[in-house]
C-alpha atoms as a PDB file:
ATOM      1  CA  MET A   1      90.812  93.783 124.672  1.00  0.00           C
ATOM      2  CA  ASN A   2      90.949  96.440 121.670  1.00  0.00           C
ATOM      3  CA  LYS A   3      91.010  95.278 118.324  1.00  0.00           C
ATOM      4  CA  LEU A   4      93.875  96.635 116.360  1.00  0.00           C
ATOM      5  CA  LEU A   5      93.161  98.603 113.199  1.00  0.00           C
ATOM      6  CA  ALA A   6      94.500  97.340 109.768  1.00  0.00           C
ATOM      7  CA  TRP A   7      95.749  99.616 107.072  1.00  0.00           C
ATOM      8  CA  ASP A   8      96.275  99.559 103.385  1.00  0.00           C
ATOM      9  CA  ILE A   9      99.541 101.167 102.188  1.00  0.00           C
ATOM     10  CA  TYR A  10      99.814 103.049  99.060  1.00  0.00           C
ATOM     11  CA  GLU A  11     102.927 104.622  97.250  1.00  0.00           C
ATOM     12  CA  ILE A  12     103.005 107.869  95.512  1.00  0.00           C
ATOM     13  CA  THR A  13     105.532 108.577  92.748  1.00  0.00           C
ATOM     14  CA  THR A  14     105.852 110.884  89.770  1.00  0.00           C
ATOM     15  CA  LYS A  15     107.954 110.959  86.626  1.00  0.00           C
ATOM     16  CA  SER A  16     109.245 114.683  87.237  1.00  0.00           C
ATOM     17  CA  THR A  17     106.851 116.446  89.571  1.00  0.00           C
ATOM     18  CA  PRO A  18     108.314 117.289  92.980  1.00  0.00           C
ATOM     19  CA  ILE A  19     106.036 115.833  95.727  1.00  0.00           C
ATOM     20  CA  ASN A  20     108.423 116.299  98.837  1.00  0.00           C
ATOM     21  CA  TRP A  21     108.868 119.930 100.329  1.00  0.00           C
ATOM     22  CA  VAL A  22     105.737 120.992  98.547  1.00  0.00           C
ATOM     23  CA  LYS A  23     103.273 120.311 101.510  1.00  0.00           C
ATOM     24  CA  LEU A  24     101.730 117.356  99.758  1.00  0.00           C
ATOM     25  CA  ARG A  25     101.228 115.290 103.040  1.00  0.00           C
ATOM     26  CA  GLY A  26      99.472 118.297 104.695  1.00  0.00           C
ATOM     27  CA  ARG A  27      97.101 118.538 101.567  1.00  0.00           C
ATOM     28  CA  ILE A  28      96.457 114.908 101.678  1.00  0.00           C
ATOM     29  CA  ARG A  29      95.799 115.146 105.509  1.00  0.00           C
ATOM     30  CA  LYS A  30      93.364 118.166 105.021  1.00  0.00           C
ATOM     31  CA  PHE A  31      91.648 116.380 102.202  1.00  0.00           C
ATOM     32  CA  GLY A  32      91.091 113.426 104.537  1.00  0.00           C
ATOM     33  CA  LEU A  33      89.796 115.725 107.353  1.00  0.00           C
ATOM     34  CA  GLU A  34      87.335 117.630 105.129  1.00  0.00           C
ATOM     35  CA  ASN A  35      86.018 114.326 103.463  1.00  0.00           C
ATOM     36  CA  ASN A  36      85.597 112.310 106.765  1.00  0.00           C
ATOM     37  CA  ILE A  37      88.328 109.805 105.699  1.00  0.00           C
ATOM     38  CA  ASN A  38      90.898 108.203 108.048  1.00  0.00           C
ATOM     39  CA  ILE A  39      94.279 108.697 106.502  1.00  0.00           C
ATOM     40  CA  LEU A  40      97.916 108.442 107.502  1.00  0.00           C
ATOM     41  CA  THR A  41     100.689 110.008 105.280  1.00  0.00           C
ATOM     42  CA  GLU A  42     104.411 110.082 105.420  1.00  0.00           C
ATOM     43  CA  ASN A  43     107.629 110.821 103.276  1.00  0.00           C
ATOM     44  CA  THR A  44     109.520 107.648 102.350  1.00  0.00           C
ATOM     45  CA  GLN A  45     113.054 106.973 103.742  1.00  0.00           C
ATOM     46  CA  ASP A  46     113.671 103.876 101.838  1.00  0.00           C
ATOM     47  CA  ILE A  47     113.167 105.222  98.347  1.00  0.00           C
ATOM     48  CA  ALA A  48     113.936 108.850  96.964  1.00  0.00           C
ATOM     49  CA  ALA A  49     111.186 111.276  95.975  1.00  0.00           C
ATOM     50  CA  SER A  50     108.027 109.439  97.320  1.00  0.00           C
ATOM     51  CA  VAL A  51     105.229 109.830  99.649  1.00  0.00           C
ATOM     52  CA  ARG A  52     103.094 107.005 101.233  1.00  0.00           C
ATOM     53  CA  PHE A  53      99.567 107.082 102.586  1.00  0.00           C
ATOM     54  CA  ALA A  54      97.439 104.598 104.352  1.00  0.00           C
ATOM     55  CA  VAL A  55      93.745 104.086 104.520  1.00  0.00           C
ATOM     56  CA  LEU A  56      91.898 101.621 106.840  1.00  0.00           C
ATOM     57  CA  GLU A  57      91.706  98.198 105.336  1.00  0.00           C
ATOM     58  CA  LEU A  58      88.014  98.273 104.369  1.00  0.00           C
ATOM     59  CA  GLU A  59      87.768 101.634 103.239  1.00  0.00           C
ATOM     60  CA  SER A  60      88.322 102.730  99.513  1.00  0.00           C
ATOM     61  CA  ALA A  61      91.338 105.011  98.609  1.00  0.00           C
ATOM     62  CA  ASP A  62      89.515 105.886  95.379  1.00  0.00           C
ATOM     63  CA  TRP A  63      88.879 109.511  96.565  1.00  0.00           C
ATOM     64  CA  ILE A  64      92.311 109.947  97.548  1.00  0.00           C
ATOM     65  CA  ILE A  65      93.616 108.635  94.291  1.00  0.00           C
ATOM     66  CA  GLU A  66      91.423 110.811  92.145  1.00  0.00           C
ATOM     67  CA  TYR A  67      92.099 113.953  94.144  1.00  0.00           C
ATOM     68  CA  LEU A  68      96.044 113.321  93.538  1.00  0.00           C
ATOM     69  CA  GLN A  69      95.319 112.435  89.884  1.00  0.00           C
ATOM     70  CA  ASN A  70      93.701 115.906  89.796  1.00  0.00           C
ATOM     71  CA  ILE A  71      96.496 118.006  91.365  1.00  0.00           C
ATOM     72  CA  ILE A  72      99.606 116.009  90.003  1.00  0.00           C
ATOM     73  CA  GLY A  73      99.712 115.495  86.299  1.00  0.00           C
ATOM     74  CA  ASP A  74     102.362 112.584  86.191  1.00  0.00           C
ATOM     75  CA  VAL A  75     101.253 110.632  89.413  1.00  0.00           C
ATOM     76  CA  SER A  76     101.585 107.037  89.859  1.00  0.00           C
ATOM     77  CA  ILE A  77      99.851 105.416  92.834  1.00  0.00           C
ATOM     78  CA  GLU A  78     100.557 101.635  93.804  1.00  0.00           C
ATOM     79  CA  LEU A  79      98.971  99.684  96.653  1.00  0.00           C
ATOM     80  CA  VAL A  80     102.211  98.217  98.191  1.00  0.00           C
ATOM     81  CA  LEU A  81     101.055  96.479 101.436  1.00  0.00           C
ATOM     82  CA  GLU A  82      97.662  95.318 102.763  1.00  0.00           C
ATOM     83  CA  SER A  83      96.109  94.648 106.286  1.00  0.00           C
ATOM     84  CA  VAL A  84      99.170  96.298 108.071  1.00  0.00           C
ATOM     85  CA  LYS A  85      98.442  96.740 112.051  1.00  0.00           C
ATOM     86  CA  ASN A  86     100.230  99.941 113.363  1.00  0.00           C
ATOM     87  CA  PRO A  87     101.889 100.678 110.087  1.00  0.00           C
ATOM     88  CA  VAL A  88     105.228 102.480 109.671  1.00  0.00           C
ATOM     89  CA  LEU A  89     105.063 104.375 106.207  1.00  0.00           C
ATOM     90  CA  SER A  90     108.557 105.721 105.929  1.00  0.00           C
ATOM     91  CA  LYS A  91     110.245 102.171 105.642  1.00  0.00           C
ATOM     92  CA  LEU A  92     108.230  99.283 104.656  1.00  0.00           C
ATOM     93  CA  LYS A  93     110.695  96.776 106.080  1.00  0.00           C
ATOM     94  CA  ILE A  94     109.830  97.909 109.428  1.00  0.00           C
ATOM     95  CA  ASN A  95     106.421  96.400 109.067  1.00  0.00           C
ATOM     96  CA  LYS A  96     107.755  92.880 108.968  1.00  0.00           C
ATOM     97  CA  GLU A  97     107.001  91.503 112.276  1.00  0.00           C
ATOM     98  CA  GLU A  98     109.345  88.702 112.087  1.00  0.00           C
ATOM     99  CA  ARG A  99     112.292  91.158 112.100  1.00  0.00           C
ATOM    100  CA  TYR A 100     111.899  91.760 115.652  1.00  0.00           C
ATOM    101  CA  THR A 101     111.833  90.255 119.038  1.00  0.00           C
ATOM    102  CA  LEU A 102     110.754  91.476 122.362  1.00  0.00           C
END
């Protein structure tokens, strides 16, 4: 049986800089590709004007955080969930396994 990968989820917000509809997710993805970093990224649906990204549990997000701080002057980045298997980034409550039955 395959082992599921666990991801740490980070939330990106700003005070006034738009981060939706400005190709930020694509830029984060390309940064990951060029730097050999496994990364997921998605716009949020549960809060306005935010983007989330996830990195594998044992990998550092420091490179991505530094990149975002360099391109967005008023960025805030917060670790919001740790060790999530098969994460959904758009709505965090979906990651609560106890909410669902099969």
